[in-house]
């Protein structure tokens, strides 16, 4: 971070360096956690950074709220924080786009490095911000934006960067993983478990971002941007949430030896060509991701040289997320102290995106059928005519003249599989395709 001067250090190496002064934008879950960690661990943070870090000013919406920090720190004029010459570095933990993006742009224009936890901002305009930081030789770090306390971004940017990465699979949203774990283990329906998650403070009053897959979409886009070297068009990422999942799918998953997880999936389909998708997935019980329960997050990564890796840990909450923010701050402070250059790694061209039709996967499907002698044969023929091979099956009578069949297929092309379902839905012995899902493991 060449353009931040530290006059006390440069005038004499013997003089105690003056602290790095932090301007905190936001004092909610993450902001308060970051403040507390900087206080509680002040000594070890200063020792590792080579310079003390102090919170100089805090921007919030409501300065009248009771806070766990001296009231003199707070202001509702957030622009004054990023413009303050006594603020050396800006931490953005407000969230969302407005006013976060404008404030980060202004901080960078003011030659201040930035640390943020804001996945929506980084997924939508991160390439622009990172390029701005890079041009100015500034740091822009966002470890907390994906996986909370799990140090996955730095690992992908640096230590794993030499690998070609055919696939990454992530459980990237704690709220939805908690809901899926409870639905699977208690048999309770979605609405009941969501209400419980809200009561425990895991899910927000408006749970859309979490349960409809937006949060996971932002996170897998950020990871893909780092691994494949360019921004992804968010509109071309396939997204399904977990609201529609029926308790029956959890029953069949259990019988067949699987568990259901909301996955963010990134696959390399050619040079700078990727397919990104977010959807509930049946994960085989012996896959490492199947054991990731409750609010935990995980990233399963396959690199051509390193092989399979999995990172897991707490993906949300004040303390784990503060751990990631403070880790980034220490990185910036080391640069500041050593007068190093900014470490923002610029994005390249936008990634080319591959359509869902070309996914190759195994599939689960549950059909409601008429309980007739020729039902199974006609369904199996329709799958076969579309190049879809069947691997496993569970069949139950559920009423007079009514049956339910759950199939697991062999690996098939998604286009073939979807066309087979259209044909099957038209068979006179099929009442409906009740549900289907992609399968891992
Ligand atoms: P939060 O608890 O809702 O806190 C948001 C803070 O920003 C509050 O202090 C609020 O002020 C302030 N704020 C919001 N809008 C503002 C505006 N227009 N002007 C001024 N101040 C404003 O949010 P959070 O959970 O800490 O999340 C912050 C960021 O971290 C988000 O990008 C989130 O996605 C990300 N993140 C969160 C977690 C987590 O576990 N919570 C984990 C990883 C990443 P008041 O206090 O006055 O309301
Ligand atoms: N709402 C997010 C989750 C917070 O549930 O995982 C962390 O980004």
Coordinates of C-alpha atoms and ligand atoms in Angstrom, one line a residue:
X1 CA 0.0 0.0 0.0
X2 CA 2.6 2.4 -1.2
X3 CA 0.6 5.6 -1.0
X4 CA -0.2 5.5 2.7
X5 CA 2.5 7.3 4.6
X6 CA 3.4 6.6 8.2
X7 CA 5.2 9.8 9.1
X8 CA 6.2 8.6 12.6
X9 CA 7.8 5.5 11.3
X10 CA 9.5 7.2 8.4
X11 CA 11.0 10.0 10.6
X12 CA 12.6 7.5 13.0
X13 CA 12.5 3.8 13.2
X14 CA 12.9 4.0 17.0
X15 CA 9.7 6.0 17.7
X16 CA 6.6 3.9 18.5
X17 CA 4.5 3.7 15.3
X18 CA 1.2 5.5 15.6
X19 CA -1.8 3.2 15.4
X20 CA -3.6 2.4 12.2
X21 CA -6.9 4.2 12.6
X22 CA -9.9 2.3 11.5
X23 CA -13.2 3.9 10.3
X24 CA -16.0 1.4 10.9
X25 CA -19.0 1.7 8.6
X26 CA -21.8 -0.3 10.5
X27 CA -22.0 -1.5 14.1
X28 CA -24.4 -4.4 13.8
X29 CA -23.6 -8.0 14.2
X30 CA -20.3 -7.9 12.3
X31 CA -19.3 -4.3 13.2
X32 CA -19.8 -4.8 16.9
X33 CA -17.9 -8.1 16.7
X34 CA -15.0 -6.5 14.9
X35 CA -14.8 -3.7 17.5
X36 CA -14.8 -6.2 20.4
X37 CA -12.1 -8.4 18.8
X38 CA -9.9 -5.4 18.2
X39 CA -10.3 -4.4 21.9
X40 CA -10.1 -7.9 23.4
X41 CA -7.1 -9.0 21.3
X42 CA -5.4 -5.6 21.0
X43 CA -2.1 -6.9 22.2
X44 CA -1.8 -9.9 19.9
X45 CA -3.3 -8.0 17.0
X46 CA -0.7 -5.3 17.4
X47 CA 2.1 -7.8 17.7
X48 CA 1.1 -9.7 14.6
X49 CA 0.4 -6.5 12.5
X50 CA 3.5 -4.8 13.7
X51 CA 1.3 -1.8 14.6
X52 CA -1.6 -1.2 16.9
X53 CA -5.1 -0.9 15.4
X54 CA -7.7 1.4 16.9
X55 CA -11.2 2.2 15.9
X56 CA -11.3 6.0 15.3
X57 CA -14.9 6.6 14.1
X58 CA -18.0 4.5 13.6
X59 CA -20.8 5.3 11.1
X60 CA -24.3 4.0 11.8
X61 CA -27.9 4.8 10.9
X62 CA -29.2 5.5 14.4
X63 CA -26.8 7.3 16.8
X64 CA -29.3 7.1 19.6
X65 CA -29.2 3.3 19.9
X66 CA -27.4 2.0 23.0
X67 CA -24.0 0.7 21.9
X68 CA -21.1 -1.2 23.5
X69 CA -18.6 1.6 22.5
X70 CA -18.1 5.2 23.6
X71 CA -20.9 7.4 22.1
X72 CA -18.3 9.9 20.9
X73 CA -17.1 7.5 18.2
X74 CA -20.5 7.4 16.5
X75 CA -21.9 9.5 13.6
X76 CA -24.7 9.0 11.2
X77 CA -22.7 11.0 8.5
X78 CA -21.0 8.0 6.9
X79 CA -19.3 10.1 4.3
X80 CA -17.5 12.1 6.9
X81 CA -15.9 8.8 8.1
X82 CA -14.4 8.0 4.7
X83 CA -13.4 11.6 4.2
X84 CA -11.8 11.9 7.7
X85 CA -8.0 12.5 7.3
X86 CA -7.6 10.8 10.7
X87 CA -9.1 7.5 9.3
X88 CA -6.4 5.4 7.6
X89 CA -8.5 2.4 6.6
X90 CA -12.2 1.8 6.1
X91 CA -14.2 -1.3 7.2
X92 CA -17.5 -1.6 5.4
X93 CA -20.0 -3.8 7.3
X94 CA -23.3 -2.1 6.5
X95 CA -24.3 -4.6 3.8
X96 CA -26.3 -4.2 0.5
X97 CA -25.6 -1.8 -2.3
X98 CA -26.7 1.6 -1.3
X99 CA -24.9 3.5 0.3
X100 CA -22.1 0.8 0.7
X101 CA -20.8 0.9 -2.9
X102 CA -20.6 4.7 -3.1
X103 CA -18.8 4.8 0.3
X104 CA -16.3 2.2 -0.7
X105 CA -15.6 4.0 -4.0
X106 CA -15.1 7.2 -2.1
X107 CA -12.8 5.6 0.4
X108 CA -10.7 4.2 -2.4
X109 CA -10.7 7.5 -4.2
X110 CA -9.4 9.0 -0.9
X111 CA -6.6 6.5 -1.1
X112 CA -7.8 4.4 1.9
X113 CA -7.7 0.7 1.8
X114 CA -11.0 -1.1 2.4
X115 CA -12.0 -4.3 4.2
X116 CA -15.6 -5.5 3.7
X117 CA -17.9 -8.4 4.6
X118 CA -20.4 -7.5 1.9
X119 CA -21.0 -10.4 -0.4
X120 CA -23.8 -8.7 -2.4
X121 CA -21.5 -5.7 -3.2
X122 CA -18.5 -7.9 -4.1
X123 CA -20.6 -10.3 -6.2
X124 CA -22.3 -7.4 -8.1
X125 CA -19.5 -4.8 -8.5
X126 CA -16.5 -6.4 -6.9
X127 CA -14.6 -6.4 -10.2
X128 CA -15.0 -2.6 -10.5
X129 CA -14.0 -2.0 -6.9
X130 CA -11.0 -4.3 -7.0
X131 CA -9.8 -2.8 -10.3
X132 CA -10.1 0.7 -8.7
X133 CA -8.1 -0.5 -5.6
X134 CA -5.5 -2.1 -7.8
X135 CA -5.0 1.0 -9.9
X136 CA -4.4 3.0 -6.7
X137 CA -2.1 0.4 -5.2
X138 CA -4.5 -0.2 -2.4
X139 CA -5.8 -3.2 -0.5
X140 CA -9.4 -4.3 -0.8
X141 CA -10.1 -7.4 1.2
X142 CA -13.3 -9.4 1.6
X143 CA -12.5 -12.6 3.4
X144 CA -15.7 -12.3 5.6
X145 CA -17.9 -12.1 2.5
X146 CA -17.8 -15.9 1.9
X147 CA -17.9 -18.6 4.6
X148 CA -17.8 -16.2 7.6
X149 CA -14.8 -17.2 9.7
X150 CA -13.5 -19.9 7.3
X151 CA -10.3 -18.5 5.6
X152 CA -11.3 -19.6 2.1
X153 CA -10.7 -16.5 0.0
X154 CA -7.1 -16.0 1.0
X155 CA -6.4 -19.7 0.4
X156 CA -8.0 -19.6 -3.1
X157 CA -6.2 -16.3 -4.0
X158 CA -2.8 -17.4 -2.9
X159 CA -1.9 -20.9 -1.8
X160 CA -4.2 -22.8 -4.2
X161 CA -3.9 -20.4 -7.1
X162 CA -1.6 -22.7 -9.1
X163 CA -4.3 -25.3 -9.5
X164 CA -6.7 -25.8 -12.3
X165 CA -10.1 -26.3 -10.6
X166 CA -12.6 -28.5 -12.4
X167 CA -15.1 -28.2 -9.6
X168 CA -16.0 -26.5 -6.3
X169 CA -19.0 -27.4 -4.2
X170 CA -20.0 -25.2 -1.3
X171 CA -22.5 -25.2 1.6
X172 CA -22.3 -21.4 1.8
X173 CA -25.5 -20.4 3.7
X174 CA -25.8 -21.2 7.4
X175 CA -29.4 -20.4 7.7
X176 CA -30.5 -22.8 4.9
X177 CA -28.2 -25.5 6.1
X178 CA -29.7 -25.2 9.6
X179 CA -33.2 -25.5 8.1
X180 CA -32.3 -28.5 6.0
X181 CA -30.5 -30.3 8.9
X182 CA -33.6 -29.9 11.1
X183 CA -36.0 -30.9 8.4
X184 CA -34.0 -34.0 7.7
X185 CA -33.5 -34.9 11.4
X186 CA -36.9 -34.1 12.8
X187 CA -39.2 -34.5 9.8
X188 CA -40.7 -31.0 10.5
X189 CA -42.0 -29.0 7.5
X190 CA -40.1 -26.0 6.1
X191 CA -42.3 -23.2 7.6
X192 CA -42.0 -24.6 11.1
X193 CA -38.2 -24.9 11.0
X194 CA -37.9 -21.4 9.4
X195 CA -39.9 -19.9 12.3
X196 CA -37.6 -21.7 14.7
X197 CA -34.5 -20.4 12.9
X198 CA -35.9 -16.9 13.1
X199 CA -36.5 -17.4 16.8
X200 CA -32.9 -18.4 17.3
X201 CA -31.7 -15.4 15.4
X202 CA -30.2 -17.4 12.5
X203 CA -32.7 -16.4 9.9
X204 CA -33.7 -12.8 9.3
X205 CA -37.3 -11.5 9.4
X206 CA -37.1 -11.5 5.6
X207 CA -35.4 -14.8 4.9
X208 CA -35.5 -14.4 1.1
X209 CA -31.7 -14.0 0.5
X210 CA -30.9 -17.1 2.6
X211 CA -33.7 -19.6 1.7
X212 CA -34.2 -18.6 -2.0
X213 CA -30.5 -19.1 -2.8
X214 CA -29.4 -15.4 -3.4
X215 CA -26.9 -15.4 -0.6
X216 CA -25.3 -18.7 -1.9
X217 CA -25.4 -17.3 -5.5
X218 CA -23.4 -14.2 -4.4
X219 CA -20.9 -16.4 -2.6
X220 CA -20.3 -18.9 -5.4
X221 CA -20.0 -16.1 -7.9
X222 CA -17.3 -14.5 -5.7
X223 CA -15.4 -17.8 -5.3
X224 CA -15.6 -18.4 -9.1
X225 CA -14.4 -14.9 -9.8
X226 CA -11.2 -15.6 -7.8
X227 CA -10.6 -19.1 -9.0
X228 CA -11.4 -18.6 -12.7
X229 CA -10.2 -15.0 -12.9
X230 CA -13.1 -12.9 -14.0
X231 CA -16.6 -11.7 -12.9
X232 CA -19.6 -13.9 -13.6
X233 CA -22.9 -12.6 -14.9
X234 CA -25.2 -13.2 -11.9
X235 CA -28.2 -13.4 -14.2
X236 CA -26.8 -16.5 -15.9
X237 CA -26.3 -18.4 -12.6
X238 CA -29.0 -21.0 -12.2
X239 CA -30.7 -20.5 -8.8
X240 CA -33.2 -22.6 -6.8
X241 CA -34.0 -22.2 -3.1
X242 CA -35.3 -24.6 -0.5
X243 CA -38.8 -23.4 0.2
X244 CA -40.5 -25.9 -2.1
X245 CA -38.8 -29.0 -0.5
X246 CA -41.3 -31.5 0.7
X247 CA -40.8 -33.8 3.7
X248 CA -41.1 -36.8 1.4
X249 CA -37.8 -35.9 -0.3
X250 CA -36.1 -36.2 3.1
X251 CA -37.7 -39.6 3.7
X252 CA -36.5 -40.9 0.3
X253 CA -33.1 -39.4 0.8
X254 CA -32.8 -41.3 4.1
X255 CA -34.0 -44.6 2.6
X256 CA -31.5 -44.2 -0.4
X257 CA -28.5 -43.2 1.8
X258 CA -28.4 -39.5 1.0
X259 CA -28.9 -36.1 2.7
X260 CA -30.2 -32.9 1.2
X261 CA -28.0 -29.8 1.1
X262 CA -28.2 -26.4 -0.7
X263 CA -25.1 -26.3 -2.8
X264 CA -23.4 -23.6 -4.8
X265 CA -21.6 -25.4 -7.6
X266 CA -18.9 -24.0 -9.9
X267 CA -17.6 -26.1 -12.8
X268 CA -14.9 -25.3 -15.3
X269 CA -16.2 -26.1 -18.9
X270 CA -13.2 -24.8 -20.9
X271 CA -10.7 -21.9 -20.7
X272 CA -12.5 -19.1 -18.9
X273 CA -15.8 -20.9 -19.4
X274 CA -17.8 -21.9 -16.4
X275 CA -21.1 -23.2 -15.2
X276 CA -22.4 -21.8 -11.9
X277 CA -25.5 -23.1 -10.2
X278 CA -27.3 -23.0 -6.8
X279 CA -29.9 -25.7 -5.9
X280 CA -30.8 -28.3 -3.3
X281 CA -28.9 -31.4 -4.0
X282 CA -29.0 -35.0 -2.7
X283 CA -25.5 -35.6 -1.3
X284 CA -24.5 -39.2 -0.7
X285 CA -24.0 -39.8 3.0
X286 CA -20.3 -40.7 2.6
X287 CA -19.5 -37.4 0.9
X288 CA -17.7 -35.0 3.2
X289 CA -20.3 -32.3 2.6
X290 CA -23.1 -34.6 3.9
X291 CA -21.7 -34.3 7.5
X292 CA -21.8 -30.5 7.5
X293 CA -24.7 -29.8 9.8
X294 CA -26.6 -26.9 11.3
X295 CA -25.3 -23.4 10.6
X296 CA -21.9 -24.7 9.5
X297 CA -20.5 -23.8 6.1
X298 CA -18.1 -25.8 4.0
X299 CA -16.3 -25.6 0.6
X300 CA -15.2 -28.8 -1.1
X301 CA -12.6 -28.0 -3.7
X302 CA -10.9 -30.2 -6.3
X303 CA -7.6 -28.9 -7.7
X304 CA -5.7 -30.8 -10.4
X305 CA -2.5 -30.9 -8.3
X306 CA -3.6 -30.6 -4.7
X307 CA -6.5 -33.1 -5.1
X308 CA -9.6 -32.9 -2.9
X309 CA -9.7 -30.4 0.0
X310 CA -12.5 -29.3 2.3
X311 CA -12.7 -26.2 4.4
X312 CA -15.4 -26.1 7.0
X313 CA -16.4 -24.0 10.0
X314 CA -18.7 -21.3 11.2
X315 CA -20.0 -19.4 8.2
X316 CA -21.9 -16.6 10.1
X317 CA -22.2 -14.8 13.4
X318 CA -20.4 -12.0 15.1
X319 CA -17.3 -13.7 16.4
X320 CA -16.4 -15.9 13.4
X321 CA -17.1 -13.1 10.9
X322 CA -15.1 -10.6 13.1
X323 CA -12.2 -13.1 12.9
X324 CA -12.2 -12.8 9.1
X325 CA -12.5 -9.0 9.2
X326 CA -9.7 -8.6 11.7
X327 CA -7.5 -11.1 9.8
X328 CA -7.9 -8.8 6.7
X329 CA -7.2 -5.7 8.8
X330 CA -3.9 -7.3 10.0
X331 CA -2.9 -8.0 6.4
X332 CA -3.5 -4.4 5.5
X333 CA -1.7 -3.2 8.6
X334 CA 1.3 -5.3 7.7
X335 CA 1.4 -3.7 4.3
X336 CA 1.0 -0.3 5.9
X337 CA 3.7 -0.9 8.4
X338 CA 6.2 -2.4 5.9
X339 CA 5.2 0.2 3.2
X340 CA 4.3 -2.7 0.8
X341 CA 2.2 -2.4 -2.2
X342 CA -1.6 -3.1 -2.4
X343 CA -2.6 -6.7 -2.8
X344 CA -5.9 -6.3 -4.6
X345 CA -5.8 -8.9 -7.4
X346 CA -7.5 -7.4 -10.5
X347 CA -10.2 -9.3 -12.3
X348 CA -9.8 -10.2 -16.0
X349 CA -12.5 -10.4 -18.7
X350 CA -16.0 -11.6 -17.7
X351 CA -16.3 -15.4 -17.6
X352 CA -18.2 -17.2 -20.4
X353 CA -21.2 -19.0 -18.8
X354 CA -22.3 -22.5 -19.8
X355 CA -26.1 -23.3 -19.8
X356 CA -27.8 -25.8 -17.4
X357 CA -28.7 -28.1 -20.3
X358 CA -25.1 -29.2 -20.4
X359 CA -24.9 -30.2 -16.7
X360 CA -24.0 -33.9 -16.3
X361 CA -25.3 -35.3 -13.1
X362 CA -27.2 -38.1 -11.4
X363 CA -30.8 -37.2 -10.6
X364 CA -33.4 -38.1 -8.1
X365 CA -37.0 -38.0 -9.2
X366 CA -40.3 -38.8 -7.4
X367 CA -43.4 -39.6 -9.4
X368 CA -47.1 -40.0 -8.4
X369 CA -48.4 -42.8 -10.6
X370 CA -51.5 -45.0 -11.2
X371 CA -50.9 -48.3 -9.5
X372 CA -51.3 -50.5 -12.7
X373 CA -49.3 -53.5 -14.1
X374 CA -47.7 -51.6 -16.9
X375 CA -46.8 -48.4 -15.1
X376 CA -43.1 -49.1 -14.3
X377 CA -42.3 -50.5 -17.7
X378 CA -43.7 -47.4 -19.5
X379 CA -41.8 -45.1 -17.3
X380 CA -38.5 -47.0 -17.7
X381 CA -39.0 -47.0 -21.5
X382 CA -39.5 -43.2 -21.5
X383 CA -36.3 -42.7 -19.5
X384 CA -34.4 -45.1 -21.8
X385 CA -35.6 -43.3 -25.0
X386 CA -34.0 -40.1 -23.7
X387 CA -30.7 -41.8 -22.8
X388 CA -31.4 -41.7 -19.1
X389 CA -30.3 -44.9 -17.3
X390 CA -31.9 -45.9 -14.0
X391 CA -29.7 -46.9 -11.0
X392 CA -32.0 -47.3 -8.0
X393 CA -35.7 -47.3 -7.2
X394 CA -38.2 -47.2 -4.3
X395 CA -41.9 -47.9 -4.9
X396 CA -44.8 -47.6 -2.5
X397 CA -48.6 -47.8 -2.7
X398 CA -50.0 -44.6 -1.3
X399 CA -53.7 -44.9 -1.9
X400 CA -56.3 -46.9 -3.8
X401 CA -55.0 -47.2 -7.4
X402 CA -52.2 -44.7 -6.5
X403 CA -48.5 -45.3 -6.1
X404 CA -45.3 -43.3 -5.6
X405 CA -42.0 -44.2 -7.2
X406 CA -38.6 -42.6 -6.4
X407 CA -35.7 -43.2 -8.9
X408 CA -32.0 -42.4 -8.8
X409 CA -30.5 -42.2 -12.3
X410 CA -27.1 -42.9 -13.6
X411 CA -25.1 -39.8 -14.9
X412 CA -27.2 -38.2 -17.6
X413 CA -27.2 -34.9 -19.5
X414 CA -29.6 -32.4 -17.8
X415 CA -31.2 -31.6 -21.2
X416 CA -32.0 -35.3 -21.8
X417 CA -33.2 -35.8 -18.2
X418 CA -35.6 -32.8 -18.4
X419 CA -36.9 -33.9 -21.8
X420 CA -37.5 -37.4 -20.3
X421 CA -39.6 -35.8 -17.5
X422 CA -41.7 -33.9 -20.0
X423 CA -42.4 -37.2 -21.8
X424 CA -43.1 -39.1 -18.6
X425 CA -45.5 -36.4 -17.3
X426 CA -47.6 -37.0 -20.5
X427 CA -47.9 -40.8 -19.9
X428 CA -51.5 -41.7 -18.9
X429 CA -50.1 -43.8 -16.0
X430 CA -48.4 -40.8 -14.4
X431 CA -50.3 -38.3 -12.3
X432 CA -47.4 -36.0 -11.8
X433 CA -43.7 -35.5 -11.5
X434 CA -43.8 -34.5 -7.8
X435 CA -40.1 -33.5 -7.3
X436 CA -36.7 -33.9 -8.7
X437 CA -33.2 -33.0 -7.7
X438 CA -29.6 -33.3 -8.7
X439 CA -27.4 -35.8 -6.9
X440 CA -23.8 -35.7 -5.7
X441 CA -21.6 -38.6 -4.6
Ligands
LIG1 P1 -26.5 -5.6 10.7 O1 -26.5 -6.4 12.0 O2 -27.9 -5.4 10.1 O3 -25.8 -4.2 10.8 C1 -25.7 -3.3 9.9 C2 -25.1 -2.0 10.4 O4 -25.0 -1.1 9.3 C3 -25.9 -1.3 11.5 O5 -25.0 -0.8 12.5 C4 -26.6 -0.2 10.8 O6 -26.8 0.9 11.6 C5 -25.7 0.1 9.7 N1 -26.4 0.6 8.5 C6 -27.2 -0.1 7.7 N2 -27.7 0.7 6.7 C7 -27.2 1.9 7.0 C8 -27.3 3.2 6.3 N3 -28.0 3.3 5.2 N4 -26.6 4.3 6.8 C9 -25.9 4.1 7.9 N5 -25.7 3.0 8.6 C10 -26.4 1.9 8.1 O7 -25.7 -6.4 9.5 P2 -24.6 -7.5 9.8 O8 -25.2 -8.8 10.0 O9 -23.5 -7.0 10.7 O10 -23.9 -7.6 8.3 C11 -23.1 -6.6 7.8 C12 -22.4 -7.1 6.5 O11 -21.7 -8.3 6.8 C13 -23.4 -7.6 5.4 O12 -22.9 -7.3 4.2 C14 -23.6 -9.1 5.6 O13 -23.9 -9.7 4.4 C15 -22.1 -9.4 6.0 N6 -22.0 -10.6 6.7 C16 -22.7 -10.9 7.8 C17 -22.6 -12.0 8.5 C18 -23.3 -12.3 9.8 O14 -23.2 -13.4 10.4 N7 -24.2 -11.4 10.2 C19 -21.6 -12.9 8.1 C20 -20.8 -12.7 7.0 C21 -21.0 -11.5 6.3 P3 -27.8 0.8 13.0 O15 -27.0 0.0 13.9 O16 -27.9 2.2 13.4 O17 -29.0 0.2 12.5
LIG2 N1 -27.2 -15.0 6.3 C1 -25.9 -15.6 6.1 C2 -26.0 -17.1 6.4 C3 -24.9 -14.9 6.9 O1 -27.1 -17.6 7.0 O2 -25.1 -17.9 6.1 C4 -23.5 -15.2 6.5 O3 -23.2 -14.6 5.2

